[in-house]
Tab-separated table of C-alpha atoms and ligand atoms in Angstrom:
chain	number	residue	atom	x	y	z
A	16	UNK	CA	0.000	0.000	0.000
A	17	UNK	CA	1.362	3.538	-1.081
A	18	UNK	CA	-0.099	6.702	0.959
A	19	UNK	CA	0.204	10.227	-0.169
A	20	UNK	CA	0.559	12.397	2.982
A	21	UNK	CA	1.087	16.441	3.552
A	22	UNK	CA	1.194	18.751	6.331
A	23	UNK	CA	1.338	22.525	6.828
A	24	UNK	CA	4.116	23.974	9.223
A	25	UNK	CA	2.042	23.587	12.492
A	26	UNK	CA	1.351	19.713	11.529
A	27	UNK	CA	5.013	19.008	10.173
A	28	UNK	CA	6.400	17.432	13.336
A	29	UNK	CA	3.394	15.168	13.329
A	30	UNK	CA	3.994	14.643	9.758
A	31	UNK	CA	7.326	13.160	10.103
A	32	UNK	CA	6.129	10.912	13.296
A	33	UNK	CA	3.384	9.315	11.143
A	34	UNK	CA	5.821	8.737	8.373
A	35	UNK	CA	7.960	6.395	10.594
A	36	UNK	CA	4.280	5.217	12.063
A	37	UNK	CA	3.743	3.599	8.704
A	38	UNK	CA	7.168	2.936	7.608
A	39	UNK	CA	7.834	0.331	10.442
A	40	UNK	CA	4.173	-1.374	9.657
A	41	UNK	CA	5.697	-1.911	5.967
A	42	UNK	CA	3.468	0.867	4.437
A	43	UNK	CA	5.174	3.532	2.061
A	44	UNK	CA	4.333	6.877	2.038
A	45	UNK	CA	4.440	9.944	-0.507
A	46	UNK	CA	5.806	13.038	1.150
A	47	UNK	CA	3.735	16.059	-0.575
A	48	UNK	CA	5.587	18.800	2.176
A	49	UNK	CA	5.455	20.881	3.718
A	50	UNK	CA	9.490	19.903	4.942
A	51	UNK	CA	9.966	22.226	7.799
A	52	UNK	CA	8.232	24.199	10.537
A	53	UNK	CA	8.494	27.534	8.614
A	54	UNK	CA	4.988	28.758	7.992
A	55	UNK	CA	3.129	28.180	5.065
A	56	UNK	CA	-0.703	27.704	3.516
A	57	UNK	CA	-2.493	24.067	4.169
A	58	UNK	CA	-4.624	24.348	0.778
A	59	UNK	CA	-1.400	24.053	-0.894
A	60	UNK	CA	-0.547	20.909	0.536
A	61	UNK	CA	-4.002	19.562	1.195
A	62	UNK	CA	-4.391	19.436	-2.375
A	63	UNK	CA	-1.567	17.067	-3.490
A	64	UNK	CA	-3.154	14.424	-1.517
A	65	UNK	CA	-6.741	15.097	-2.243
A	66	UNK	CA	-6.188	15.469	-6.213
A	67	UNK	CA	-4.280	12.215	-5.720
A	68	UNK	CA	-7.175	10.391	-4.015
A	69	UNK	CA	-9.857	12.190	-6.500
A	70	UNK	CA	-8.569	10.736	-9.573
A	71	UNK	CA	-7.817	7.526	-7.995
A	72	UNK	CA	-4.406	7.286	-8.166
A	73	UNK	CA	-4.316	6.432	-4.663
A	74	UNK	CA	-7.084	4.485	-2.612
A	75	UNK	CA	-6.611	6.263	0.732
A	76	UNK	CA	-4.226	9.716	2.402
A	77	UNK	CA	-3.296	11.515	5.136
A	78	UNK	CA	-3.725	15.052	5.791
A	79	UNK	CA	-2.332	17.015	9.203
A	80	UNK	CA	-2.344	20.886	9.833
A	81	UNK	CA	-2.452	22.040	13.766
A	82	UNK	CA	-6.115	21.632	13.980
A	83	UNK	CA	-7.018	19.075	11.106
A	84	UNK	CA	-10.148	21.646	10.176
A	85	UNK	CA	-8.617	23.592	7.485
A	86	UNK	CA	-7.015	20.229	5.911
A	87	UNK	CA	-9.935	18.778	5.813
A	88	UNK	CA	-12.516	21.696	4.660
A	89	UNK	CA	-10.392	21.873	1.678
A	90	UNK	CA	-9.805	18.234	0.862
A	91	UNK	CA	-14.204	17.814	1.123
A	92	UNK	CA	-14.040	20.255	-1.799
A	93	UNK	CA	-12.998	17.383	-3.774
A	94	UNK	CA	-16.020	15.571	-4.971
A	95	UNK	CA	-14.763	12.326	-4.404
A	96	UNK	CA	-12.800	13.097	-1.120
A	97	UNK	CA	-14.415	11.562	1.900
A	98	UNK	CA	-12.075	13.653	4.506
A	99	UNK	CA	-12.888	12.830	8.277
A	100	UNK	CA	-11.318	14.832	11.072
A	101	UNK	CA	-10.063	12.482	13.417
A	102	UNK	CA	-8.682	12.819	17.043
A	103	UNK	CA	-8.927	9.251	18.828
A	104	UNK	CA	-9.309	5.392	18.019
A	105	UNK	CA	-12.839	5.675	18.267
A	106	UNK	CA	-13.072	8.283	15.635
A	107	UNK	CA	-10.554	6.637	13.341
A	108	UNK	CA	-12.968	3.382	13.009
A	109	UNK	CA	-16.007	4.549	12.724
A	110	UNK	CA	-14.763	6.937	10.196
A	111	UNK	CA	-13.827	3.739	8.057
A	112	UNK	CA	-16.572	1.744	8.811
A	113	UNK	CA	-19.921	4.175	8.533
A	114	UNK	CA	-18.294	6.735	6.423
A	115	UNK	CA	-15.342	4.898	4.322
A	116	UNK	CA	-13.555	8.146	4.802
A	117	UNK	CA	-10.778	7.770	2.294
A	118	UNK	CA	-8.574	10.776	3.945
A	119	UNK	CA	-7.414	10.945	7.622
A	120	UNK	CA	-6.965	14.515	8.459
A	121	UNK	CA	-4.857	15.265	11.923
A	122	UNK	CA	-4.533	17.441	14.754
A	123	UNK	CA	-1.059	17.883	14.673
A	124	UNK	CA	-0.897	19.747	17.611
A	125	UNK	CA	-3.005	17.777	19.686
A	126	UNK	CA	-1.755	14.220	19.724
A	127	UNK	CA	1.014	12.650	21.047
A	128	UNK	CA	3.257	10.077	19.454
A	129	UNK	CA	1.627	7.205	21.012
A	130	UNK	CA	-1.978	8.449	19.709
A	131	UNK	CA	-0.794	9.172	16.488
A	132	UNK	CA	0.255	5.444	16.235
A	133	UNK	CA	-3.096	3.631	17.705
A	134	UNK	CA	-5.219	6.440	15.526
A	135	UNK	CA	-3.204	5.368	11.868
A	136	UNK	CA	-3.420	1.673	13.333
A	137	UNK	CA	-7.198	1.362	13.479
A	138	UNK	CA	-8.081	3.787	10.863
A	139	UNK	CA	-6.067	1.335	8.132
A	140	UNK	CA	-7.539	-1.788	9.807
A	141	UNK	CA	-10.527	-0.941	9.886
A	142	UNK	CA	-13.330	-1.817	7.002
A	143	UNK	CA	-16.365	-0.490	5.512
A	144	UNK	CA	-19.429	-2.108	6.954
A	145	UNK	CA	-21.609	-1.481	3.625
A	146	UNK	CA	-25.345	-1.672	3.707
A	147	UNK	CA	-27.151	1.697	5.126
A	148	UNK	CA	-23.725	3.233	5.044
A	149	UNK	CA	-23.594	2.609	1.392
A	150	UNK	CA	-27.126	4.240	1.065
A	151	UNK	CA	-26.212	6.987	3.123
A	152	UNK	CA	-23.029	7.657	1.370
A	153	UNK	CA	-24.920	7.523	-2.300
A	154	UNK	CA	-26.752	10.425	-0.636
A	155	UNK	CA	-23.838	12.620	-0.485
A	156	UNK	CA	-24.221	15.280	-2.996
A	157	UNK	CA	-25.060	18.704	-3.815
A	158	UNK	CA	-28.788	19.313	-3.215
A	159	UNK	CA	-30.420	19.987	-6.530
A	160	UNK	CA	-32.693	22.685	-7.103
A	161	UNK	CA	-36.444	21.292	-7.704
B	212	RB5	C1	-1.743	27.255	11.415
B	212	RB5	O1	-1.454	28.176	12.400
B	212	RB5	C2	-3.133	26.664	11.642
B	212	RB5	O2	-4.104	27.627	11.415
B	212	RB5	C3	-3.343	25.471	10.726
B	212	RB5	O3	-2.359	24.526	10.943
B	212	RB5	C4	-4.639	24.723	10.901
B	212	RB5	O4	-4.911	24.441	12.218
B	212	RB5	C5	-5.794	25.261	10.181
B	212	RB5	O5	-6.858	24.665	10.149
């Protein structure tokens, strides 16, 4: 499995944890940047990953700015991004399994190395249950105008 993954300055430390995260478990990663803690503008980086995810070149990515928010508003501009904001196990499996989220965005700032680890764990374990999720997840959409 190959995972694109980006940051902005304030989730670049983070960045660089998750990157060993995933390169002990076997998984490679695609650094998009940023590549240091000088400051810069997440929508650049968020969409690297989330253009890479849209046109299917790659099944699932990661996305980590201080908060996660702005990574993840601009990654759910992508009509095929699924981005879910994630901040504990919990969070990271259900976010699979009712919402087949196909980016993890981060809170940098917020979680430890430990977390980071048992978050990216579940959240690539865990699978889409199907069935009303499907339904609910064909209902995603721009509401038309009658
Ligand atoms: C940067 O200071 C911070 O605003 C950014 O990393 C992120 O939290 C935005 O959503």
């Amino acid at each position: 499995m190959i995972i694109p993954i980006a940051s902005d300055h304030a989730g670049f430390e983070a960045k660089e944890i998750v990157k060993r995260i995933l390169d002990k478990q076997g998984i490679t990663t695609i650094d998009y940047g940023t590549s240091s803690s000088e400051s810069v503008d997440y929508p650049d980086f968020a969409t690297y990953v989330a253009q890479a995810v849209n046109n299917g070149e790659h099944d699932m990515g990661i996305l980590i700015c201080g908060t996660g928010q702005g990574m993840c508003i601009t990654a759910n501009k992508y009509p095929k991004i699924r981005a879910a904001l994630v901040w504990n196990e919990e969070m990271a499996r259900i976010s699979r399994e009712h919402n087949k989220a196909n980016i993890l965005c981060l809170p940098g700032r917020y979680l430890n190395e430990d977390e980071l680890r048992s978050i990216m764990t579940t959240w690539l374990q865990s699978e889409f249950e199907g069935g009303r999720h499907q339904r609910r997840i064909n209902k995603i959409d721009i509401p038309k105008k009658d």
